[in-house]
Coordinates of C-alpha atoms in Angstrom, one line a residue:
Chain A
M1 CA 0.0 0.0 0.0
T2 CA 1.7 3.2 -1.2
I3 CA 0.6 6.7 -1.4
T4 CA 2.3 9.0 -3.9
S5 CA 4.5 11.5 -2.2
P6 CA 7.0 13.9 -3.7
A7 CA 9.4 13.1 -0.8
Q8 CA 10.1 9.6 -2.0
T9 CA 13.8 8.5 -1.9
A10 CA 15.1 10.5 -4.8
A11 CA 17.9 8.2 -5.9
T12 CA 15.9 5.0 -6.3
G13 CA 12.3 6.2 -6.3
E14 CA 11.7 3.5 -3.7
A15 CA 10.0 4.0 -0.3
L16 CA 12.3 4.4 2.7
V17 CA 10.6 1.5 4.4
Q18 CA 9.4 -1.5 2.5
I19 CA 7.7 -4.3 4.3
K20 CA 7.1 -7.2 2.0
R21 CA 4.9 -10.2 2.9
V22 CA 6.2 -10.3 6.4
R23 CA 5.1 -13.3 8.5
K24 CA 5.6 -13.8 12.2
S25 CA 4.4 -16.4 14.7
F26 CA 4.7 -16.7 18.5
G27 CA 4.5 -20.5 18.9
A28 CA 1.3 -21.6 17.2
H29 CA -0.2 -18.1 17.2
Q30 CA 0.4 -16.3 13.9
V31 CA 0.7 -12.6 14.7
L32 CA 1.5 -11.3 11.2
R33 CA 0.2 -12.9 8.0
D34 CA 1.8 -11.6 4.9
V35 CA 1.9 -7.9 5.8
S36 CA 3.1 -5.6 3.2
L37 CA 3.5 -1.8 3.6
D38 CA 5.5 1.0 2.1
V39 CA 6.5 4.2 3.9
P40 CA 7.9 6.9 1.7
S41 CA 10.6 9.1 3.0
G42 CA 9.4 12.2 4.9
T43 CA 5.9 10.8 5.5
V44 CA 4.1 9.8 8.7
T45 CA 2.3 6.5 8.8
V46 CA -0.1 5.7 11.7
L47 CA -0.8 2.1 12.5
L48 CA -4.3 1.6 14.1
G49 CA -6.0 -1.5 15.3
P50 CA -7.3 -3.4 18.3
S51 CA -4.9 -4.9 20.8
G52 CA -3.4 -8.1 19.5
S53 CA -3.8 -7.0 15.9
G54 CA -0.1 -7.2 15.3
K55 CA 0.7 -3.5 14.9
S56 CA 3.3 -3.3 17.7
T57 CA 4.9 -6.6 16.5
L58 CA 5.1 -5.1 13.0
L59 CA 6.8 -2.0 14.4
R60 CA 9.3 -4.1 16.4
C61 CA 10.1 -6.2 13.2
I62 CA 11.3 -3.0 11.5
N63 CA 14.3 -2.6 13.8
H64 CA 14.6 -6.3 14.3
L65 CA 13.7 -6.4 18.0
E66 CA 11.6 -9.3 16.7
T67 CA 12.9 -11.7 14.2
I68 CA 10.6 -12.5 11.2
D69 CA 9.6 -15.9 9.9
G70 CA 9.1 -14.9 6.3
G71 CA 9.2 -11.9 4.0
R72 CA 11.5 -8.9 3.9
V73 CA 11.9 -5.7 5.8
I74 CA 14.0 -3.1 3.8
V75 CA 15.0 0.3 5.2
D76 CA 16.7 2.7 2.9
G77 CA 17.5 -0.1 0.5
E78 CA 19.1 -2.3 3.2
L79 CA 17.6 -5.7 4.2
I80 CA 17.1 -5.6 8.0
G81 CA 18.5 -8.3 10.2
Y82 CA 19.6 -10.6 7.3
R83 CA 22.2 -10.6 4.6
Q84 CA 21.4 -11.8 1.1
A85 CA 24.1 -13.8 -0.7
G86 CA 22.9 -15.1 -4.0
H87 CA 19.6 -16.9 -3.3
K88 CA 20.5 -17.6 0.4
I89 CA 19.6 -15.4 3.4
H90 CA 22.0 -15.4 6.3
E91 CA 21.3 -14.1 9.8
M92 CA 23.4 -11.1 10.7
T93 CA 25.7 -10.9 13.7
P94 CA 24.5 -8.9 16.7
K95 CA 27.1 -6.3 15.9
Q96 CA 25.8 -5.9 12.3
I97 CA 22.2 -5.6 13.5
A98 CA 23.3 -3.0 16.1
Q99 CA 24.9 -1.0 13.3
Q100 CA 21.6 -1.0 11.3
R101 CA 19.5 0.0 14.4
R102 CA 21.6 3.2 14.8
S103 CA 19.7 4.8 12.0
I104 CA 16.3 3.7 13.3
G105 CA 15.0 5.5 16.4
M106 CA 12.4 4.0 18.6
V107 CA 10.2 5.4 21.4
F108 CA 8.5 3.0 23.7
Q109 CA 5.1 3.0 25.6
R110 CA 6.9 2.7 28.9
F111 CA 9.6 5.2 28.0
N112 CA 12.4 2.8 29.1
L113 CA 14.8 5.6 30.1
F114 CA 18.0 4.5 31.8
P115 CA 17.2 5.2 35.5
H116 CA 20.8 5.4 36.6
L117 CA 21.6 8.2 34.1
T118 CA 20.5 11.8 34.1
A119 CA 18.3 13.1 31.3
L120 CA 21.3 14.5 29.4
E121 CA 23.4 11.3 30.0
N122 CA 20.5 9.3 28.7
I123 CA 20.7 11.3 25.5
T124 CA 24.5 11.3 25.1
E125 CA 25.2 7.7 26.1
A126 CA 24.8 6.2 22.6
P127 CA 26.3 9.0 20.6
I128 CA 29.5 9.1 22.8
G129 CA 29.8 5.4 23.6
I130 CA 28.5 3.9 20.3
S131 CA 29.1 6.4 17.6
G132 CA 32.3 7.7 19.2
K133 CA 31.3 11.3 18.8
P134 CA 33.3 13.9 20.9
K135 CA 31.9 14.5 24.4
A136 CA 31.5 18.2 24.3
A137 CA 29.7 18.2 20.9
S138 CA 27.4 15.4 22.0
K139 CA 26.5 17.3 25.2
A140 CA 25.8 20.5 23.3
R141 CA 23.6 18.6 20.9
G142 CA 21.9 16.9 23.8
L143 CA 21.1 20.2 25.5
E144 CA 19.8 21.5 22.2
L145 CA 17.5 18.5 21.8
L146 CA 16.3 18.9 25.4
D147 CA 15.6 22.6 24.7
R148 CA 13.7 21.6 21.6
V149 CA 11.3 19.4 23.7
G150 CA 11.0 22.1 26.3
L151 CA 13.2 20.5 29.0
A152 CA 16.3 22.7 28.9
D153 CA 16.1 23.0 32.7
F154 CA 15.9 19.3 33.4
S155 CA 19.2 18.1 32.0
S156 CA 20.6 16.9 35.3
H157 CA 17.4 15.3 36.5
Y158 CA 17.2 11.6 36.9
P159 CA 14.2 9.9 35.2
A160 CA 12.6 9.2 38.6
Q161 CA 12.4 13.0 39.1
L162 CA 10.5 13.6 35.9
S163 CA 6.8 13.2 35.1
G164 CA 5.7 10.6 32.5
G165 CA 5.3 13.3 29.8
Q166 CA 8.8 14.7 30.5
Q167 CA 10.3 11.2 30.5
Q168 CA 8.7 10.5 27.1
R169 CA 10.1 13.7 25.7
V170 CA 13.5 12.8 26.9
A171 CA 13.1 9.4 25.3
I172 CA 12.3 11.1 22.0
S173 CA 15.4 13.3 22.3
R174 CA 17.5 10.2 23.1
A175 CA 16.3 8.5 19.9
L176 CA 16.9 11.7 17.9
A177 CA 20.4 12.1 19.2
M178 CA 21.5 9.2 16.9
D179 CA 20.3 11.2 13.9
P180 CA 18.0 8.5 12.7
K181 CA 16.5 8.3 9.2
L182 CA 13.3 6.8 10.6
M183 CA 11.5 7.1 13.9
L184 CA 9.2 4.3 15.3
F185 CA 6.7 5.2 18.1
D186 CA 5.1 2.3 20.0
E187 CA 2.0 3.8 21.7
P188 CA 4.0 6.7 23.0
T189 CA 1.1 8.3 24.9
S190 CA -0.7 5.2 26.2
A191 CA 1.0 5.2 29.6
L192 CA 0.6 8.9 30.2
D193 CA -1.9 10.8 32.3
P194 CA -4.4 12.6 30.0
E195 CA -3.2 16.1 30.7
L196 CA 0.4 15.1 29.7
V197 CA -0.5 13.6 26.4
G198 CA -0.6 17.0 24.6
D199 CA 3.0 17.9 25.3
V200 CA 4.3 14.7 23.8
L201 CA 2.0 14.9 20.8
D202 CA 3.1 18.5 20.2
V203 CA 6.8 17.3 20.0
M204 CA 5.8 14.5 17.6
R205 CA 3.8 17.0 15.4
E206 CA 6.8 19.3 15.3
L207 CA 9.0 16.4 14.4
A208 CA 6.7 15.4 11.6
N209 CA 6.7 18.9 10.2
S210 CA 10.5 18.9 10.2
G211 CA 10.3 16.1 7.6
M212 CA 11.1 13.1 9.8
T213 CA 9.9 9.8 8.5
M214 CA 7.7 8.3 11.2
I215 CA 5.7 5.1 11.9
V216 CA 3.4 5.6 14.8
V217 CA 1.3 3.0 16.6
T218 CA -1.3 5.0 18.5
H219 CA -5.0 5.3 19.4
E220 CA -4.9 9.2 19.2
I221 CA -7.3 9.6 16.3
G222 CA -6.9 13.4 16.4
F223 CA -3.2 13.1 15.9
A224 CA -3.6 10.6 13.1
R225 CA -6.1 12.9 11.3
G226 CA -3.9 16.0 11.6
V227 CA -0.4 14.6 11.0
A228 CA -0.6 11.3 9.2
D229 CA 0.0 11.0 5.5
Q230 CA -1.1 7.4 5.6
V231 CA -3.3 5.5 8.0
V232 CA -3.1 1.7 8.2
F233 CA -5.8 -0.3 10.0
M234 CA -4.7 -3.7 11.1
D235 CA -6.7 -6.6 12.6
G236 CA -5.8 -10.3 13.1
G237 CA -2.3 -9.9 11.7
V238 CA -3.4 -8.4 8.3
V239 CA -3.7 -4.9 6.9
V240 CA -7.5 -4.5 6.6
E241 CA -7.5 -1.0 5.1
A242 CA -5.0 1.7 4.4
G243 CA -5.2 5.2 2.9
R244 CA -5.2 8.9 3.5
P245 CA -6.6 9.7 7.0
G246 CA -9.6 11.5 5.5
D247 CA -10.6 8.5 3.5
V248 CA -10.1 5.9 6.2
F249 CA -11.7 7.9 9.0
D250 CA -14.7 9.4 7.1
N251 CA -15.3 6.7 4.6
P252 CA -14.1 3.3 5.8
Q253 CA -14.6 0.6 3.2
R254 CA -14.6 -2.4 5.5
Q255 CA -17.0 -3.3 8.3
R256 CA -14.2 -4.1 10.7
T257 CA -12.7 -0.7 10.3
K258 CA -16.1 0.9 10.9
N259 CA -16.6 -1.1 14.1
F260 CA -13.2 -0.2 15.4
L261 CA -13.5 3.5 14.7
E262 CA -16.9 3.6 16.4
S263 CA -15.4 1.9 19.5
V264 CA -12.5 4.3 19.7
R265 CA -14.6 7.5 19.3
Chain B
M1 CA -9.0 10.6 79.7
T2 CA -10.2 13.6 77.9
I3 CA -9.6 14.7 74.4
A4 CA -9.2 18.4 73.9
N5 CA -10.5 19.0 70.5
H6 CA -10.4 22.8 70.4
A7 CA -9.0 25.9 71.8
A8 CA -11.3 28.8 72.6
P9 CA -12.6 30.1 69.2
T10 CA -11.0 33.5 68.4
Q11 CA -13.6 36.1 68.1
S12 CA -11.4 39.2 67.7
G13 CA -9.0 40.5 65.1
G14 CA -11.2 39.4 62.2
T15 CA -10.3 35.8 62.5
P16 CA -13.2 33.6 61.5
V17 CA -14.7 31.5 64.2
A18 CA -13.2 28.1 63.8
D19 CA -15.2 24.9 63.7
P20 CA -14.2 22.8 66.7
N21 CA -13.7 19.9 64.4
D22 CA -11.0 21.8 62.5
H23 CA -8.5 21.6 65.4
D24 CA -5.9 18.9 65.8
V25 CA -6.7 16.1 68.2
V26 CA -4.5 16.3 71.3
A27 CA -4.5 13.1 73.3
I28 CA -2.9 12.1 76.5
P29 CA -0.1 9.7 75.6
L30 CA -0.9 6.1 76.5
R31 CA 1.1 4.9 79.5
R32 CA 3.4 2.0 78.6
P33 CA 4.6 0.6 81.9
W34 CA 6.0 -2.7 80.3
R35 CA 8.4 -0.7 78.3
I36 CA 10.1 0.5 81.4
I37 CA 9.9 -2.9 83.2
S38 CA 11.3 -4.8 80.3
A39 CA 14.1 -2.3 79.8
I40 CA 15.1 -2.5 83.4
A41 CA 15.0 -6.3 83.3
V42 CA 17.3 -6.4 80.2
L43 CA 19.7 -3.9 81.7
F44 CA 19.9 -5.9 84.9
I45 CA 20.7 -9.1 83.0
L46 CA 23.3 -7.3 80.9
A47 CA 25.0 -5.8 84.0
A48 CA 25.1 -9.2 85.7
F49 CA 26.7 -10.7 82.6
I50 CA 29.3 -7.9 82.3
S51 CA 30.2 -8.1 85.9
S52 CA 30.5 -11.9 85.8
V53 CA 33.0 -11.6 82.9
A54 CA 34.9 -8.6 84.3
T55 CA 35.3 -10.2 87.8
N56 CA 36.0 -13.7 86.5
P57 CA 39.3 -14.7 88.0
N58 CA 39.8 -17.3 85.2
I59 CA 40.1 -14.6 82.5
D60 CA 43.4 -12.8 82.5
F61 CA 42.7 -9.5 80.9
G62 CA 46.4 -8.6 81.1
T63 CA 47.1 -11.4 78.6
V64 CA 44.5 -10.0 76.2
G65 CA 46.3 -6.6 76.4
T66 CA 49.6 -8.2 75.8
F67 CA 48.6 -10.2 72.8
I68 CA 46.2 -7.8 71.0
F69 CA 49.1 -6.1 69.1
D70 CA 51.4 -9.1 69.2
K71 CA 53.5 -9.3 66.0
R72 CA 52.1 -12.8 65.2
I73 CA 48.5 -11.7 65.7
V74 CA 49.0 -8.6 63.5
E75 CA 50.6 -10.6 60.8
G76 CA 47.8 -13.1 61.0
A77 CA 45.2 -10.3 60.7
W78 CA 47.0 -9.0 57.7
L79 CA 47.1 -12.4 56.0
T80 CA 43.3 -12.7 56.7
I81 CA 42.8 -9.4 54.9
V82 CA 45.0 -10.4 52.0
I83 CA 43.2 -13.7 51.5
T84 CA 39.8 -12.1 51.9
G85 CA 40.7 -9.4 49.3
I86 CA 42.1 -11.7 46.7
S87 CA 39.3 -14.3 47.0
M88 CA 36.6 -11.7 46.9
V89 CA 37.9 -9.9 43.8
I90 CA 38.6 -13.2 41.8
S91 CA 35.3 -14.8 43.0
T92 CA 33.3 -11.7 41.9
V93 CA 34.8 -11.8 38.4
L94 CA 34.1 -15.6 38.3
A95 CA 30.6 -15.0 39.6
V96 CA 29.8 -12.6 36.8
I97 CA 31.0 -15.2 34.2
V98 CA 29.1 -18.0 35.9
A99 CA 25.9 -15.9 36.1
A100 CA 26.3 -14.9 32.4
M101 CA 26.7 -18.6 31.5
R102 CA 23.6 -19.5 33.5
L103 CA 21.6 -16.8 31.7
S104 CA 23.0 -17.8 28.3
S105 CA 20.7 -19.5 25.8
N106 CA 23.5 -22.0 25.1
P107 CA 22.2 -25.2 26.9
V108 CA 25.8 -26.5 27.5
L109 CA 27.0 -23.3 29.2
S110 CA 23.9 -22.9 31.3
S111 CA 24.0 -26.6 32.5
V112 CA 27.7 -26.4 33.3
S113 CA 27.0 -23.2 35.3
W114 CA 24.1 -24.9 37.1
F115 CA 26.3 -27.9 37.9
Y116 CA 29.1 -25.7 39.3
V117 CA 26.8 -23.9 41.6
W118 CA 25.1 -27.1 42.7
A119 CA 28.4 -28.8 43.5
F120 CA 30.1 -25.9 45.3
R121 CA 27.1 -24.7 47.2
G122 CA 26.0 -28.1 48.2
T123 CA 29.1 -29.3 50.0
P124 CA 30.5 -27.8 53.2
L125 CA 33.3 -25.2 52.8
L126 CA 35.4 -27.0 55.4
V127 CA 35.3 -30.2 53.3
Q128 CA 36.3 -28.2 50.2
I129 CA 39.2 -26.6 52.0
V130 CA 40.6 -29.9 53.2
L131 CA 40.1 -31.4 49.7
W132 CA 42.1 -28.6 48.1
G133 CA 44.7 -29.1 50.8
Y134 CA 45.0 -32.7 49.8
L135 CA 45.3 -31.9 46.1
G136 CA 48.8 -33.3 46.1
L137 CA 47.4 -36.8 47.0
L138 CA 45.1 -36.7 44.0
Y139 CA 47.6 -35.3 41.4
E140 CA 51.3 -35.7 42.1
K141 CA 52.2 -33.3 39.3
L142 CA 50.4 -30.5 37.5
T143 CA 51.0 -30.3 33.8
L144 CA 50.3 -27.6 31.2
G145 CA 50.0 -29.2 27.8
V146 CA 47.5 -30.5 25.2
P147 CA 45.0 -33.0 26.8
F148 CA 44.9 -36.5 25.4
T149 CA 48.1 -36.0 23.4
G150 CA 51.0 -36.3 25.8
I151 CA 52.4 -32.9 24.6
V152 CA 53.7 -31.1 27.7
F153 CA 54.8 -27.5 27.9
W154 CA 55.4 -27.2 31.6
Q155 CA 55.2 -29.4 34.7
I156 CA 55.4 -28.8 38.4
G157 CA 55.0 -30.8 41.6
T158 CA 51.6 -30.1 43.0
N159 CA 52.8 -29.3 46.5
Q160 CA 55.3 -26.8 45.1
L161 CA 52.6 -24.8 43.3
V162 CA 49.6 -25.4 45.5
T163 CA 50.9 -24.4 48.9
A164 CA 48.5 -24.2 51.8
F165 CA 48.0 -20.5 51.0
V166 CA 47.1 -21.2 47.4
A167 CA 44.9 -24.2 48.4
G168 CA 43.0 -21.9 50.8
L169 CA 42.6 -19.2 48.2
L170 CA 41.3 -21.7 45.7
A171 CA 38.8 -23.2 48.2
L172 CA 37.4 -19.8 49.3
T173 CA 37.3 -18.3 45.8
L174 CA 35.6 -21.2 44.1
N175 CA 33.1 -21.6 46.9
Q176 CA 32.3 -17.9 47.0
A177 CA 32.0 -17.7 43.3
A178 CA 29.1 -20.2 43.4
Y179 CA 27.2 -18.1 46.0
S180 CA 28.0 -14.7 44.4
S181 CA 27.0 -15.9 40.9
E182 CA 23.4 -16.4 42.3
I183 CA 23.5 -12.9 43.7
V184 CA 24.7 -11.5 40.4
R185 CA 22.1 -13.5 38.5
A186 CA 19.3 -12.2 40.7
G187 CA 20.6 -8.7 40.1
M188 CA 20.5 -9.2 36.3
V189 CA 17.1 -10.7 36.4
S190 CA 15.8 -7.7 38.4
V191 CA 16.5 -5.2 35.5
D192 CA 13.5 -4.5 33.4
E193 CA 13.4 -6.2 29.9
G194 CA 12.6 -2.7 28.4
Q195 CA 16.1 -1.5 29.3
R196 CA 17.6 -4.1 27.0
E197 CA 15.2 -3.2 24.2
A198 CA 15.9 0.5 24.6
S199 CA 19.6 -0.1 24.4
Y200 CA 19.3 -2.4 21.4
S201 CA 17.1 0.2 19.6
L202 CA 19.8 2.8 20.0
G203 CA 22.3 0.4 18.3
M204 CA 24.1 -0.8 21.4
S205 CA 25.8 -4.2 21.1
P206 CA 24.8 -6.9 23.6
L207 CA 28.2 -6.6 25.4
Y208 CA 28.0 -2.8 25.6
T209 CA 24.4 -3.1 26.9
F210 CA 25.5 -5.5 29.6
R211 CA 28.4 -3.3 30.7
R212 CA 26.9 0.2 30.5
I213 CA 23.2 -0.3 31.1
L214 CA 22.3 -3.6 32.7
L215 CA 25.2 -4.2 35.1
P216 CA 25.1 -0.7 36.7
Q217 CA 21.4 -1.2 37.4
A218 CA 21.9 -4.7 38.7
M219 CA 24.6 -3.4 41.1
R220 CA 21.9 -1.7 43.2
V221 CA 20.4 -5.1 43.9
I222 CA 23.8 -6.9 44.1
I223 CA 25.8 -4.8 46.5
P224 CA 23.9 -5.2 49.8
P225 CA 24.1 -9.1 49.7
M226 CA 27.6 -8.9 48.5
G227 CA 28.5 -6.8 51.5
N228 CA 27.1 -9.7 53.6
E229 CA 29.2 -12.2 51.6
L230 CA 32.4 -10.1 52.1
I231 CA 31.9 -10.2 55.9
S232 CA 31.2 -14.0 55.7
M233 CA 34.3 -14.5 53.7
L234 CA 36.4 -12.6 56.2
K235 CA 35.2 -14.8 59.0
N236 CA 35.4 -18.0 56.9
T237 CA 39.2 -17.5 56.4
S238 CA 39.4 -18.8 60.0
L239 CA 38.5 -22.3 58.6
L240 CA 41.8 -22.3 56.8
S241 CA 43.4 -23.2 60.1
V242 CA 42.6 -26.8 59.2
I243 CA 45.2 -26.7 56.4
A244 CA 47.6 -24.6 58.5
V245 CA 47.4 -21.3 56.7
L246 CA 48.9 -18.7 59.1
E247 CA 45.9 -16.4 59.3
L248 CA 44.6 -14.7 62.4
Y249 CA 42.9 -17.7 64.0
T250 CA 45.7 -20.1 63.3
Q251 CA 48.2 -17.7 64.8
A252 CA 46.1 -17.3 67.9
S253 CA 45.6 -21.0 68.4
M254 CA 49.3 -21.6 68.0
I255 CA 50.0 -19.0 70.7
S256 CA 47.4 -20.5 73.0
A257 CA 48.8 -24.0 72.5
Q258 CA 52.0 -22.7 74.1
N259 CA 50.7 -20.5 76.9
L260 CA 47.3 -22.3 77.4
K261 CA 45.4 -19.0 77.5
Q262 CA 42.7 -20.2 75.0
V263 CA 39.9 -17.9 76.1
E264 CA 42.1 -14.8 76.2
L265 CA 43.3 -15.4 72.7
L266 CA 39.8 -16.0 71.5
I267 CA 38.9 -12.6 72.9
V268 CA 41.8 -11.1 71.0
V269 CA 40.7 -12.8 67.8
S270 CA 37.1 -11.8 68.2
A271 CA 38.1 -8.2 68.8
W272 CA 40.1 -8.2 65.6
Y273 CA 37.3 -9.8 63.5
L274 CA 34.8 -7.3 65.0
F275 CA 37.1 -4.4 64.1
M276 CA 37.7 -5.6 60.5
T277 CA 34.0 -6.3 59.8
S278 CA 33.1 -2.9 61.2
V279 CA 35.6 -1.2 58.9
L280 CA 34.2 -3.2 55.9
S281 CA 30.7 -1.8 56.3
I282 CA 31.9 1.7 55.5
P283 CA 32.7 1.2 51.8
Q284 CA 29.5 -0.6 51.4
Y285 CA 27.5 2.4 52.5
Y286 CA 29.2 4.6 49.8
L287 CA 28.9 1.9 47.1
E288 CA 25.2 1.6 47.8
R289 CA 24.9 5.4 47.6
R290 CA 26.8 5.5 44.3
F291 CA 24.7 2.8 42.6
G292 CA 21.4 4.1 44.1
R293 CA 21.6 7.2 41.9
G294 CA 18.4 7.8 40.1
T295 CA 16.3 5.4 42.3
S296 CA 15.2 7.8 44.9
R297 CA 14.4 11.4 44.2
S298 CA 17.2 12.7 46.5
L299 CA 20.3 10.9 47.8
P300 CA 20.8 10.8 51.6
P301 CA 23.7 12.8 52.8
T302 CA 26.9 10.9 53.7
P303 CA 27.9 10.8 57.4
F304 CA 30.6 13.3 56.7
Q305 CA 28.1 15.7 55.1
R306 CA 25.7 15.2 58.0
V307 CA 28.4 16.2 60.5
K308 CA 29.3 19.2 58.4
Q309 CA 25.7 20.2 58.2
A310 CA 25.2 20.0 61.9
F311 CA 28.3 22.0 62.4
V312 CA 27.4 24.7 60.0
S313 CA 23.8 25.0 61.2
R314 CA 25.0 25.4 64.7
R315 CA 27.2 28.4 63.8
I316 CA 24.6 30.2 61.7
P317 CA 21.6 31.1 63.8
G318 CA 18.3 30.4 62.1
P319 CA 15.3 32.8 62.2
E320 CA 13.5 33.3 65.5
P321 CA 11.0 30.5 66.0
T322 CA 7.5 31.9 65.3
P323 CA 5.4 31.9 68.4
E324 CA 2.5 29.5 68.4
T325 CA -0.7 31.3 67.6
T326 CA -3.1 29.0 69.3
P327 CA -1.5 27.0 72.0
I328 CA -3.5 23.9 72.7
G329 CA -2.8 22.1 75.9
V330 CA -3.8 18.8 77.3
Q331 CA -6.8 19.2 79.5
R332 CA -6.6 17.6 82.9

């Protein structure tokens, strides 16, 4: 499912993220059944669906936090998690996978900040320790990112001293510090108190406007309607319906989509 | 007993008349006579015990004084510290390896690790010490070479290499590693799975994640029981007397074998062990504080900071205490 966008990868004309017939099972339970999806560069895709529909699993397959049983995940022309040699597919080493993940940022439902590090240290740990960037420059960049999410005064706070909304904004900064090509959001506002959701969505909106390619699993219909270029409705491990937010929300073609949207509203 | 639930409502000065229920409840403290009786009883028993020891003609306190800083005792105490230090460091490194093996998805590694812990935790330390002491009976020579081939690079008589000191170190280290590995494993398991996922999503390798993210968080759980283990280890070195390692207890029993002052030398030894274990609990406090960063909203001050604080606050007088506006007394 592709939408035409002027921001497609110029060199190849291919979408930044290509998911091709991906299959995934946990034991006997098949979570993803031949899911295919294209996400052009610079666009925002929102994944919707009831819990257990496979949307979070699909997201986690994109940075190989979950292995896949079949199909291909390609980000920026690179096969994720596997190496193709002729007709054979080889598993990558953990080091090679780590290398690929550096350009894919991820934000989690439960924030997952490192509790033993301050907000700034959370952000600079990977750039300094993994990418080997100079300390001073990484700190300056970290402070700039914190300022951008409105937390300039909280750089030396530990996660336990921050509210959920503040923690999630630090988590977004942490992912951005690696200069990713793609950002994955796994229900970023689901664990937040209602009055804190707005701040996090504002940061995400600003990020989308800056041209970041984003794939977002969320139940925030308002956000999806305002920001998404593409809305994908999943159920039972398949893509039921996908399209522009206006089409999917106002004129859903499938009964399952209609039922879900009514239950969320 | 009466409960005074209000002071006289203030009528003047524009203060609104207070609802009697707004006031704090001031109650007459409950009398607890058994507290005093039990305290007196315990103090009495304690005094009787101390006097019985102090006035016991069979304990020669002069001897205790003579031997407390005896050269042999001090040397023994030093050897005890050396053995404890070396065993604790090596056993901790081993423990991390054994714990990592146990948590590994490789069935061979995890079974071997399980077997190691089972064997070394399941047999008495005393037996293990004696076994290592008798290693020379099991293997006459120790050989470095390629197994099953007869190729030999280096060979040495067992008793030359594994002296009583080395046997003691081996016994304590290997035994301790089994216990410590379980503590390390518990620490690793206590770290939330999301931490690993977040680290991986940032492009950290498994080893980097372990070293920089998981281990520092596990340390918070690991350090308190490890402090316990360290103190245990220090005391367990006394078991090495069975293979004649010249640590504190061995030295003391050798002296008492000559002068027959067993109890006096046991008092000397106990005083030294108490001193050493007390000193060991200081670094633990600071380590716990170091690795507790981020878990509580503010760190407790160190004892040094507390002393400094008390000193400073005494010199700088605070503001005048504000007089109580509505004094409420206990009605009688």
